Coordinates of N, CA and C in Angstrom, one line a residue:
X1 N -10.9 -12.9 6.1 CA -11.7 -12.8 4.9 C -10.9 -12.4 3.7
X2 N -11.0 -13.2 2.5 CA -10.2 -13.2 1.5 C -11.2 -12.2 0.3
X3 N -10.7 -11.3 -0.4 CA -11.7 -10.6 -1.5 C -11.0 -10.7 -2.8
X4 N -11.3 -11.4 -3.6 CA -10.1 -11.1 -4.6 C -10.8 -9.7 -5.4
X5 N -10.0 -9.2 -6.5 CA -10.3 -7.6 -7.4 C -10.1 -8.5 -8.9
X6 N -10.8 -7.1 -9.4 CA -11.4 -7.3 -10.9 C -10.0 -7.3 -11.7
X7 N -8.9 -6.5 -11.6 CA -7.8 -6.2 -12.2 C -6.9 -7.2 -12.1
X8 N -6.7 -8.0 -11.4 CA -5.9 -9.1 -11.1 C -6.0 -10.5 -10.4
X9 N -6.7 -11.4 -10.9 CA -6.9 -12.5 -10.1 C -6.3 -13.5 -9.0
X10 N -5.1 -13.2 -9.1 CA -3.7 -13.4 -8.6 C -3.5 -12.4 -7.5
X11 N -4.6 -11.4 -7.3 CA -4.1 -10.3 -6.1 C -5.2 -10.7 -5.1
X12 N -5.0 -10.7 -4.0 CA -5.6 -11.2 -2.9 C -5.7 -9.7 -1.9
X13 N -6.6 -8.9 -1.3 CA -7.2 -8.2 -0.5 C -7.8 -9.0 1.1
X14 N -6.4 -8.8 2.3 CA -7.0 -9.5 3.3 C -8.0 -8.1 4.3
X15 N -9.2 -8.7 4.5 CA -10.3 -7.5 5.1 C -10.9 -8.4 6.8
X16 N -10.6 -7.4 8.1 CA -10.3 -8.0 8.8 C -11.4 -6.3 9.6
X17 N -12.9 -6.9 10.5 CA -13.6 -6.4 11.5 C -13.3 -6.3 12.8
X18 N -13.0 -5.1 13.1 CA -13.0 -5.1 15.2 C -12.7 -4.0 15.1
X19 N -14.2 -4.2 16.7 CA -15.1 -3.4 17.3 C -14.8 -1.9 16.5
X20 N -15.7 -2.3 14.9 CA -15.7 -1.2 14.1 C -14.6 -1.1 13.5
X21 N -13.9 -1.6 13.6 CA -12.6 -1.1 12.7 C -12.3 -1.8 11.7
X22 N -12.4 -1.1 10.4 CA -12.2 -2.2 9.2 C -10.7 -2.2 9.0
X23 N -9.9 -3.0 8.6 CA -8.2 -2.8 8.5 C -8.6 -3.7 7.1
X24 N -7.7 -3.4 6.1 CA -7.4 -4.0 5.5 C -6.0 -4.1 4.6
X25 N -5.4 -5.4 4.1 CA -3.5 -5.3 3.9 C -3.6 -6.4 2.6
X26 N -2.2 -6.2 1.8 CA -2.1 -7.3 0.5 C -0.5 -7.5 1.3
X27 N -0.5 -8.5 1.8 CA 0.9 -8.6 2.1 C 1.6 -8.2 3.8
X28 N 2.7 -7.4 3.2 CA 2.6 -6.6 4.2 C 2.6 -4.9 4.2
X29 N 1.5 -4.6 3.0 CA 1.3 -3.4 2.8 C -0.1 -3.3 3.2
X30 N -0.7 -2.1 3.8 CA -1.6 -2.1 4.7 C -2.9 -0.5 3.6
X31 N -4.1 -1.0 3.4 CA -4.8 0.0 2.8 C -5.3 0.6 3.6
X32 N -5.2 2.1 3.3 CA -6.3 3.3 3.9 C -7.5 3.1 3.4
X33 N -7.7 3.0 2.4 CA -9.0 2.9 1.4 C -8.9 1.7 0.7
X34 N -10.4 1.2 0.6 CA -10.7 0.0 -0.4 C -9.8 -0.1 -1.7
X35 N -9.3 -1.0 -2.1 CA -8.8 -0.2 -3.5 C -10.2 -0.1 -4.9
X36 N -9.5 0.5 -5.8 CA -10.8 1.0 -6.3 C -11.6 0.1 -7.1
X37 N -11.5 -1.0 -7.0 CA -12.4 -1.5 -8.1 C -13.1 -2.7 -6.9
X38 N -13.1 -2.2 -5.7 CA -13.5 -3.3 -4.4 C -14.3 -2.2 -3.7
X39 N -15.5 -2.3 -3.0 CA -16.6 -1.4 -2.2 C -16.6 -2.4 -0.9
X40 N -16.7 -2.2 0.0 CA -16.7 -2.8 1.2 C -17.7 -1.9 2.2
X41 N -19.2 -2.2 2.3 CA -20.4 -1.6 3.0 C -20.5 -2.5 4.1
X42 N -20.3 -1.5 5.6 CA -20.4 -2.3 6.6 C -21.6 -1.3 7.4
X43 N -22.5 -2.4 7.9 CA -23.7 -2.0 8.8 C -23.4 -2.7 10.3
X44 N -23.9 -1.6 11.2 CA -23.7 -2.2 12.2 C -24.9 -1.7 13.2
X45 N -25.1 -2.4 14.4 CA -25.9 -1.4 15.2 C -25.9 -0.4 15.5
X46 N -24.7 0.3 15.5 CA -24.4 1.9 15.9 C -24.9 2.6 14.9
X47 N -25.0 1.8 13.2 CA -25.3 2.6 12.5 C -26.8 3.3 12.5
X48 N -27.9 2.5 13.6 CA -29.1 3.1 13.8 C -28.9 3.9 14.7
X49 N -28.2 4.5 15.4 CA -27.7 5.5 16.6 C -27.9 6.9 16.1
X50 N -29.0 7.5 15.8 CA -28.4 9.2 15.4 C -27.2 9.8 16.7
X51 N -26.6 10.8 16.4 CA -25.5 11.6 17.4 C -26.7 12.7 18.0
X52 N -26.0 13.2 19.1 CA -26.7 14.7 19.5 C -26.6 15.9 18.3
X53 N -27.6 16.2 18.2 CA -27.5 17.5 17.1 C -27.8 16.8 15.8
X54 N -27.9 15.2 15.3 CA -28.1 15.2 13.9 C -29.8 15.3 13.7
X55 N -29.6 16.4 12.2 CA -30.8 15.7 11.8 C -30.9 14.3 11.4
X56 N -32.4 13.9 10.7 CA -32.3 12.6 9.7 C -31.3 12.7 8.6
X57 N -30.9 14.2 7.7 CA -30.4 14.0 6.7 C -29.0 14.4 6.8
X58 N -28.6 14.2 7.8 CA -27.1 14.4 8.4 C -26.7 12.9 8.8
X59 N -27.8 12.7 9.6 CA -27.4 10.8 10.1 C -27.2 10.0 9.1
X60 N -28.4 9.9 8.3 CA -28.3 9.3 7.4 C -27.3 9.1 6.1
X61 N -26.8 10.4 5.9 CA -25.4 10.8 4.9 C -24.1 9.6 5.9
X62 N -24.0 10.2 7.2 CA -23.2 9.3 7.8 C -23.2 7.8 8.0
X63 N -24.4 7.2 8.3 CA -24.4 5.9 8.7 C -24.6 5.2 7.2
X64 N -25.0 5.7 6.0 CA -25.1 5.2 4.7 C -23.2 5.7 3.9
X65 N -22.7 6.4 5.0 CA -21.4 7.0 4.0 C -21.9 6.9 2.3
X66 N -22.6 8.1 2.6 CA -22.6 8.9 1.3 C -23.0 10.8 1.3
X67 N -23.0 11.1 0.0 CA -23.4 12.3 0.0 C -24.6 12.7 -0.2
X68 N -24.9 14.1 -0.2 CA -26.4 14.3 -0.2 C -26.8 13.8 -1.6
X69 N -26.6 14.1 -2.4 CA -27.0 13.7 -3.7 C -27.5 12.0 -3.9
X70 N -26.3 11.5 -3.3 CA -26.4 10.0 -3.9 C -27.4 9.4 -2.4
X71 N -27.8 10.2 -1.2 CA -28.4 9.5 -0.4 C -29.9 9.9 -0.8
X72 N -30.0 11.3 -1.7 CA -31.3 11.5 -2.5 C -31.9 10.4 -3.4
X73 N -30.6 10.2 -4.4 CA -31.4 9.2 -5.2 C -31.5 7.7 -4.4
X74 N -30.8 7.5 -3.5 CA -31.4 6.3 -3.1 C -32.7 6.1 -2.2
X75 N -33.5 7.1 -1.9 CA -34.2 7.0 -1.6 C -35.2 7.2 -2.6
X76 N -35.3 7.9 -3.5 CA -35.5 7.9 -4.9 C -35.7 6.8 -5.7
X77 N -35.0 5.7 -5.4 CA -34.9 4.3 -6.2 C -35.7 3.5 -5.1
X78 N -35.7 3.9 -3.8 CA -36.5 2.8 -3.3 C -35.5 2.0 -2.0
X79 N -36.0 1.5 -1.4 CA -35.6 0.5 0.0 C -35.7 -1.1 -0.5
X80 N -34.8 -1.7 -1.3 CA -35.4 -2.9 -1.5 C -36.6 -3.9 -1.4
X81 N -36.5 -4.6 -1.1 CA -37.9 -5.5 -1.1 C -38.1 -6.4 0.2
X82 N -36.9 -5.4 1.2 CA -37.5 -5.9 2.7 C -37.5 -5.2 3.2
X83 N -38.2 -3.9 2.8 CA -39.2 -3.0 4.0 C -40.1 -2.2 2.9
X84 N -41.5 -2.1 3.5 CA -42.3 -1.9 2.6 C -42.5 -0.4 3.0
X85 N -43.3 0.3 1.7 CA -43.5 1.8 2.1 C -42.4 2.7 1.1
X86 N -42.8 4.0 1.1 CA -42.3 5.0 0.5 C -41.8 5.7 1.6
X87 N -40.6 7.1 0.7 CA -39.5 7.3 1.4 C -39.5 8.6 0.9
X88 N -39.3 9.5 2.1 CA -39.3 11.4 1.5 C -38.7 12.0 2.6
X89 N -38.0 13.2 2.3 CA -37.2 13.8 3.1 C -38.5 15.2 3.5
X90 N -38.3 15.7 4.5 CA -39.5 17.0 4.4 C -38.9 17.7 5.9
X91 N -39.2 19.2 5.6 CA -38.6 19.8 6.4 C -38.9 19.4 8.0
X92 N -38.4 19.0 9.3 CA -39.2 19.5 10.6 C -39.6 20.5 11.1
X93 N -40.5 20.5 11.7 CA -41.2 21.1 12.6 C -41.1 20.8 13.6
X94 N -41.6 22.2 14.4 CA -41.1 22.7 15.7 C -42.1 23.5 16.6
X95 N -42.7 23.2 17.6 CA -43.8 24.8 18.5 C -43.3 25.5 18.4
X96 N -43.2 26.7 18.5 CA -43.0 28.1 19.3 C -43.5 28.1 20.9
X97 N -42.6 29.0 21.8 CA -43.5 28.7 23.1 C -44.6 29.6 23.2
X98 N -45.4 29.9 21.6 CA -46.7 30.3 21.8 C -47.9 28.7 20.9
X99 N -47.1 27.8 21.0 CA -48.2 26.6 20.2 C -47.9 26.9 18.6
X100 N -47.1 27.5 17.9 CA -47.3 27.8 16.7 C -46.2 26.8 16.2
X101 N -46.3 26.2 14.9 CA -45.3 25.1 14.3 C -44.6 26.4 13.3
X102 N -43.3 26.0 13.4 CA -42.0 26.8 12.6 C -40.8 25.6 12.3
X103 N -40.6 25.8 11.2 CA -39.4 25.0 10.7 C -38.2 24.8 11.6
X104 N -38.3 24.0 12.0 CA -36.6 23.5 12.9 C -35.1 24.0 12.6
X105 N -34.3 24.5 13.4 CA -33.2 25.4 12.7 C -32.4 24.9 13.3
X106 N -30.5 25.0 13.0 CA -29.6 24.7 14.3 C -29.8 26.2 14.8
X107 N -28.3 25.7 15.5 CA -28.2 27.2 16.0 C -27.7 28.4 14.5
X108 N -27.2 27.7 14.2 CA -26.8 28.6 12.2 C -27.8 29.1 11.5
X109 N -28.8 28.5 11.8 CA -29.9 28.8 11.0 C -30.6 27.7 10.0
X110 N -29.4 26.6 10.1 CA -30.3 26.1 8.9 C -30.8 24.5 9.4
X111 N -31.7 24.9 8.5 CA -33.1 23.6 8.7 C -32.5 22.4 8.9
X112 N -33.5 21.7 9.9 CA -33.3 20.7 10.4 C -34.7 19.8 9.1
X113 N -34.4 18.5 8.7 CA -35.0 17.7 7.8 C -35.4 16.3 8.4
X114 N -36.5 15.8 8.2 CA -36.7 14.2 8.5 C -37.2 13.2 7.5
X115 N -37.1 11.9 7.8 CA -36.9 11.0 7.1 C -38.2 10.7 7.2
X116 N -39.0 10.8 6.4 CA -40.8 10.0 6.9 C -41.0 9.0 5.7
X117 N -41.9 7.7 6.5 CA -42.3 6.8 6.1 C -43.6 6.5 5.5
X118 N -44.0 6.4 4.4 CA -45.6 6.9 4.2 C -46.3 5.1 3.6
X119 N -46.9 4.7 4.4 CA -47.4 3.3 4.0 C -48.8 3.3 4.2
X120 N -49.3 2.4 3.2 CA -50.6 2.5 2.6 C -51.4 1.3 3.6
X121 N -52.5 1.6 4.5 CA -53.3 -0.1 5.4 C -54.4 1.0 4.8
X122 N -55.2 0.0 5.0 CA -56.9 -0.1 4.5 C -57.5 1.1 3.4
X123 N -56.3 1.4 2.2 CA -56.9 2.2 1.9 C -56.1 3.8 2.0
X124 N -55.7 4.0 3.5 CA -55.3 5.3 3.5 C -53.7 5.1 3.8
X125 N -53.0 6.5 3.5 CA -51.7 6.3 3.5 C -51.5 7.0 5.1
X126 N -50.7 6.0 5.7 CA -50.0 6.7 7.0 C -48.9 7.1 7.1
X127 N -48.2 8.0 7.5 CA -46.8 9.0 7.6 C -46.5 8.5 8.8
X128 N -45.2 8.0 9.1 CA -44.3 8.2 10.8 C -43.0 8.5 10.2
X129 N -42.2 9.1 11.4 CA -41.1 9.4 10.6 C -40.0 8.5 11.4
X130 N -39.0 8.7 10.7 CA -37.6 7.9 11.4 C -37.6 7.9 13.2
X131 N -37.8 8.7 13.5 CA -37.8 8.6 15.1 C -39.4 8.0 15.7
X132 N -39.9 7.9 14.7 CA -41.2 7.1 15.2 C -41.2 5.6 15.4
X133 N -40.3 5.2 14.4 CA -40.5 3.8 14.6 C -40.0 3.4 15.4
X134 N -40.1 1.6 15.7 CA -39.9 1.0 16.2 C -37.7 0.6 16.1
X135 N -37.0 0.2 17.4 CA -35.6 -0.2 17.0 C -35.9 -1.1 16.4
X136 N -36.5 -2.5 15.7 CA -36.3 -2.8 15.3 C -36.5 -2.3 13.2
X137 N -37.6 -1.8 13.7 CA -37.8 -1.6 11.8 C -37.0 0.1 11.9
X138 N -36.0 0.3 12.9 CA -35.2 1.3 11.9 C -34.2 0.6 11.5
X139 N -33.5 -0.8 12.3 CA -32.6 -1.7 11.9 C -33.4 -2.2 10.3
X140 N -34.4 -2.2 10.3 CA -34.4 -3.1 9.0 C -34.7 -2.0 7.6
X141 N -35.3 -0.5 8.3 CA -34.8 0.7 7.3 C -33.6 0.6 6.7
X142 N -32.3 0.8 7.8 CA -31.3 0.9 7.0 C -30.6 0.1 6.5
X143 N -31.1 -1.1 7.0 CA -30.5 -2.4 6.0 C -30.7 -2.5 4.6
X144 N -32.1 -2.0 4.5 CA -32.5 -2.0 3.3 C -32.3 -0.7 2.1
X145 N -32.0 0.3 3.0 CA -31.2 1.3 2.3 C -30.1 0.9 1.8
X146 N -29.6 0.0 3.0 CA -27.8 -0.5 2.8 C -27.6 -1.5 1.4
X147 N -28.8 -2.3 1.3 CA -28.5 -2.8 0.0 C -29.0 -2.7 -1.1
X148 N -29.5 -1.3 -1.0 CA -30.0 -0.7 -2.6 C -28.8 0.0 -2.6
X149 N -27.9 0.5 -1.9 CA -26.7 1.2 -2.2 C -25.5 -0.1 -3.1
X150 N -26.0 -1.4 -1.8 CA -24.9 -2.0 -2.2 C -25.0 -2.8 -3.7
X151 N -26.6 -3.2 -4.2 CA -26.7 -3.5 -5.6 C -26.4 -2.1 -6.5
X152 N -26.6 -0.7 -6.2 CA -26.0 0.0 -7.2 C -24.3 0.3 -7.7
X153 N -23.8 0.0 -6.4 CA -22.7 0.4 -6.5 C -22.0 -1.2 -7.3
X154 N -22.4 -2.3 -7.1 CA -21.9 -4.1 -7.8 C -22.1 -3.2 -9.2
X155 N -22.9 -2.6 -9.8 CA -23.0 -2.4 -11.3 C -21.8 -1.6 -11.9
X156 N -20.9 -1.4 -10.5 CA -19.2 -0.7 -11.2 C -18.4 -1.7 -10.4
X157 N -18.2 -2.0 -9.1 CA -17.1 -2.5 -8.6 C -17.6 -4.0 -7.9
X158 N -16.9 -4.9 -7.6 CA -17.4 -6.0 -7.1 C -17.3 -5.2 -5.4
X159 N -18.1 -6.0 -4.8 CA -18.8 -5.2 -3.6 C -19.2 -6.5 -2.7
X160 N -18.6 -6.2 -1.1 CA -19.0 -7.2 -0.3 C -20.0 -6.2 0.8
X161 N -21.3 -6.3 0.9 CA -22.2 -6.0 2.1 C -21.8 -6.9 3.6
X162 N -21.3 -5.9 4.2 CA -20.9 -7.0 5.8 C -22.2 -6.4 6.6
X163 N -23.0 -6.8 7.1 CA -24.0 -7.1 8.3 C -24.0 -7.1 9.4
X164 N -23.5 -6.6 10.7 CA -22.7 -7.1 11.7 C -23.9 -6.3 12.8
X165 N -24.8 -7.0 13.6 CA -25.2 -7.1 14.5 C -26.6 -6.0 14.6
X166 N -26.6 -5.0 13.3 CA -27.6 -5.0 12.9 C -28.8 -5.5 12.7
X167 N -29.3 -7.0 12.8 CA -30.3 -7.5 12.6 C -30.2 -8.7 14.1
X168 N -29.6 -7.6 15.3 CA -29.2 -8.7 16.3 C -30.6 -8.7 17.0
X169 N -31.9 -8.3 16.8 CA -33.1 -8.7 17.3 C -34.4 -8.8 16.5
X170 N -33.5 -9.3 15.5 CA -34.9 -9.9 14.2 C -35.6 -11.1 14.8
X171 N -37.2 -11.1 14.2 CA -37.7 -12.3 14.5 C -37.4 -12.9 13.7
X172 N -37.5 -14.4 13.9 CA -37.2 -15.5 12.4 C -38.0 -15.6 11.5
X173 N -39.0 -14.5 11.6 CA -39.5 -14.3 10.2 C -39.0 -13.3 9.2
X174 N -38.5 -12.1 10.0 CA -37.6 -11.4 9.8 C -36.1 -11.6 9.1
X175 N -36.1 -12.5 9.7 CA -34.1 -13.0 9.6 C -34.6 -13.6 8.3
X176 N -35.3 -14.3 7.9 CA -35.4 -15.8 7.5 C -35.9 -14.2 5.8
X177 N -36.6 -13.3 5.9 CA -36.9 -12.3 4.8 C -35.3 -12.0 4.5
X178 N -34.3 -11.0 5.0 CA -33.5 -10.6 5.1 C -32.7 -11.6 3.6
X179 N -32.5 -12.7 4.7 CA -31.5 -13.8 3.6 C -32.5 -14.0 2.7
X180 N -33.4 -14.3 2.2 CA -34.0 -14.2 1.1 C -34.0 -13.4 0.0
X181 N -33.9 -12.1 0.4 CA -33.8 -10.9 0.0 C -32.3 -10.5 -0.8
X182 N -31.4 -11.1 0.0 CA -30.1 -11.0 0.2 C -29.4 -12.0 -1.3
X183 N -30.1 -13.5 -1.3 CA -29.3 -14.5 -2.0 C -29.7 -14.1 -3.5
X184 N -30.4 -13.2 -3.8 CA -30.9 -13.1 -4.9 C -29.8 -12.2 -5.8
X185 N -29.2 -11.0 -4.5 CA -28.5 -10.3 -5.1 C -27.1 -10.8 -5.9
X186 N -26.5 -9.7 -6.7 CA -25.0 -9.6 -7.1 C -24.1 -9.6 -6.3
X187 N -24.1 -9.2 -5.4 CA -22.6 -8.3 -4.2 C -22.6 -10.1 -3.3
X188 N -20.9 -9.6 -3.0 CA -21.3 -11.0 -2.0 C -21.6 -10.5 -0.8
X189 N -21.9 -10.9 0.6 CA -22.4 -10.7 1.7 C -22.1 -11.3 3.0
X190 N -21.8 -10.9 4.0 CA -21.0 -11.8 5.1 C -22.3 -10.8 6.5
X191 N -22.9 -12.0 6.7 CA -24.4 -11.9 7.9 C -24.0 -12.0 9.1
X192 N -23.7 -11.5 10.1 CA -23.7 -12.4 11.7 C -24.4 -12.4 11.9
X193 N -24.3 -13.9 12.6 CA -26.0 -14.3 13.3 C -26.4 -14.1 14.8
X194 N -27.1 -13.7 14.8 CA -27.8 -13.2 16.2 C -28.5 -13.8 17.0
X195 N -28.0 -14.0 18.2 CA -27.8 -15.1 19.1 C -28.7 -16.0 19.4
X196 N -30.1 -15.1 19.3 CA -31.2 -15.2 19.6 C -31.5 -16.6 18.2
X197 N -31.1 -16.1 17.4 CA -31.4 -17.2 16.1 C -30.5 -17.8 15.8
X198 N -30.1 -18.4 17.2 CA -28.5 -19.7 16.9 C -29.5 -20.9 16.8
X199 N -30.6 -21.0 17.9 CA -30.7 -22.8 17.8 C -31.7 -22.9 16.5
X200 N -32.1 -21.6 16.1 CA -33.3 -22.5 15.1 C -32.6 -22.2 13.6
X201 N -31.4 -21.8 13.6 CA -30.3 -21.7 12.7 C -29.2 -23.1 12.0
X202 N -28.9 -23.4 13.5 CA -27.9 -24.2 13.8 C -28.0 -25.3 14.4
X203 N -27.6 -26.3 14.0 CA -27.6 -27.3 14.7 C -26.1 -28.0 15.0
X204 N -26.0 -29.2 15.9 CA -24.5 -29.8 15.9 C -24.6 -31.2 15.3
X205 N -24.0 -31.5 14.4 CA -23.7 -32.9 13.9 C -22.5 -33.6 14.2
X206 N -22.1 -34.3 15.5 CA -20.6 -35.2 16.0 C -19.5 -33.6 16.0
X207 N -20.3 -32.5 16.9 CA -19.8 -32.0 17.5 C -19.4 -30.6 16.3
X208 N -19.7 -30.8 15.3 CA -19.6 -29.9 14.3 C -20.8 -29.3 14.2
X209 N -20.8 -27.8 13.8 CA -22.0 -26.7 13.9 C -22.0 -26.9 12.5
X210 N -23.5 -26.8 11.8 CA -24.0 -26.6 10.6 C -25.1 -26.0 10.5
X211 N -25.4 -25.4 9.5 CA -27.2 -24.8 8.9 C -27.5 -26.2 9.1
X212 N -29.2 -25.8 9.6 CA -30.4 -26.4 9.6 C -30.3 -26.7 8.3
X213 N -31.3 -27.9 7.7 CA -31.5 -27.9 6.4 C -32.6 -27.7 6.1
X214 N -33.1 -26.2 6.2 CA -33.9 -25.1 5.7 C -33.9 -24.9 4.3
X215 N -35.1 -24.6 3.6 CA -34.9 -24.4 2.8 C -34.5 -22.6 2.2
X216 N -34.3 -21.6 3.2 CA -34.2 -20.5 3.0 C -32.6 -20.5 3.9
X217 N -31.7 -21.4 4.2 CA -30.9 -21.3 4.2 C -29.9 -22.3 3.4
X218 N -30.2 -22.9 2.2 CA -29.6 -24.2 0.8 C -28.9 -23.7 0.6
X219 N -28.4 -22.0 0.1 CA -27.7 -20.8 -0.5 C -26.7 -20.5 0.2
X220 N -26.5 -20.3 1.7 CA -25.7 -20.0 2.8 C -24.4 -20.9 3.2
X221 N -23.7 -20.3 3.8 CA -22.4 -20.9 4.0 C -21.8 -20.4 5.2
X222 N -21.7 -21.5 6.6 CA -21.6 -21.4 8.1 C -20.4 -20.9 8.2
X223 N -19.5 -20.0 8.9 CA -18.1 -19.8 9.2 C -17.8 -19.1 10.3
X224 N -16.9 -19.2 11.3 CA -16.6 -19.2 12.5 C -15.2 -18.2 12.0
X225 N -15.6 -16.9 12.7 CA -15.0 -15.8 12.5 C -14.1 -15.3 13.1

């Protein structure tokens, strides 16, 4: 994968994926960090994995790599326009072993927080929170977190969103929203497709793999990675 940067058109950034590990080199000099005028946001399935011990507002700082502040306002601004619903942080709760609800603590004392979803059907609003849903729509939670981050951050640095297996059990109505949602933006974007959505994706012409000619894939570009 080739990225060129804002500062030099003539400089080339090679950015290279496995099993999680982003590497990337100009030459044969090798970067620790993106350089600065390049953002590189990578989603993967692990990223819906909370650890043992996290709350929502610990996971979430992690798997969004950001800080409290900027993972405030992004919830603040909203989840894009492929997942519907409002977005609030609120303390957890907990029994006592007498039935009584008390704020969730570690062992340090301090509060445990959750991610809750508040969406509106017939009228009334319903709350579930991040451990409520379903694996697939927390895959498509954080995707959609992932690219309100990734259109805020294109308004300073050119910015590639990588996708990587993430959306490996979307339905094709799902998949087929995603890229939709996706071609409209600034940042560029690199999708893998999920297995499940090879044949109604792909076809073979004289042995060569191509996009269907869909109309919600006209925008897209096949490549063997």
């Amino acid at each position: 994968m080739l990225i060129r940067t804002v500062d030099a058109f003539s400089k080339e950034v090679h950015v290279s994926s496995n099993n999680y590990i982003i590497r990337r080199w100009d030459g044969n000099a090798t970067y620790l960090l993106p350089p600065g005028d390049i953002e590189v946001i990578f989603c993967s399935e692990d990223d819906a994995r909370k650890r043992n011990g996290e709350d929502d507002l610990k996971f979430l700082m992690r798997a969004l790599n950001v800080d409290l502040s900027a993972l405030r306002e992004l919830i603040n601004i909203g989840q894009a326009d492929f997942f519907d619903g409002r977005l609030h942080l609120q303390e957890e709760m907990e029994e006592d072993d007498f039935g009584n609800q008390r704020i969730h603590r570690d062992e340090y004392g301090n509060e445990f927080y959750e991610l809750v979803l508040t969406r509106t059907r017939a009228g009334s609003d319903i709350d579930v929170s991040y451990n409520g849903l379903s694996t697939s729509e927390k895959g498509r939670l954080l995707l959609a977190l992932s690219i309100t981050k990734a259109r805020e951050v294109a308004k300073q640095r050119l910015t590639l969103l990588i996708v990587e297996c993430l959306a490996f059990n979307f339905d094709e109505n799902n998949f087929e929203k995603l890229l939709r949602v996706l071609e409209k933006e600034d940042f560029q974007v690199l999708v893998t497709l999920p297995p499940i959505r090879e044949k109604s994706i792909i076809e073979v012409d004289n042995g060569t793999k191509k996009l269907r000619d869909l109309d919600y894939l006209r925008d897209w570009t096949l490549r063997e990675l």
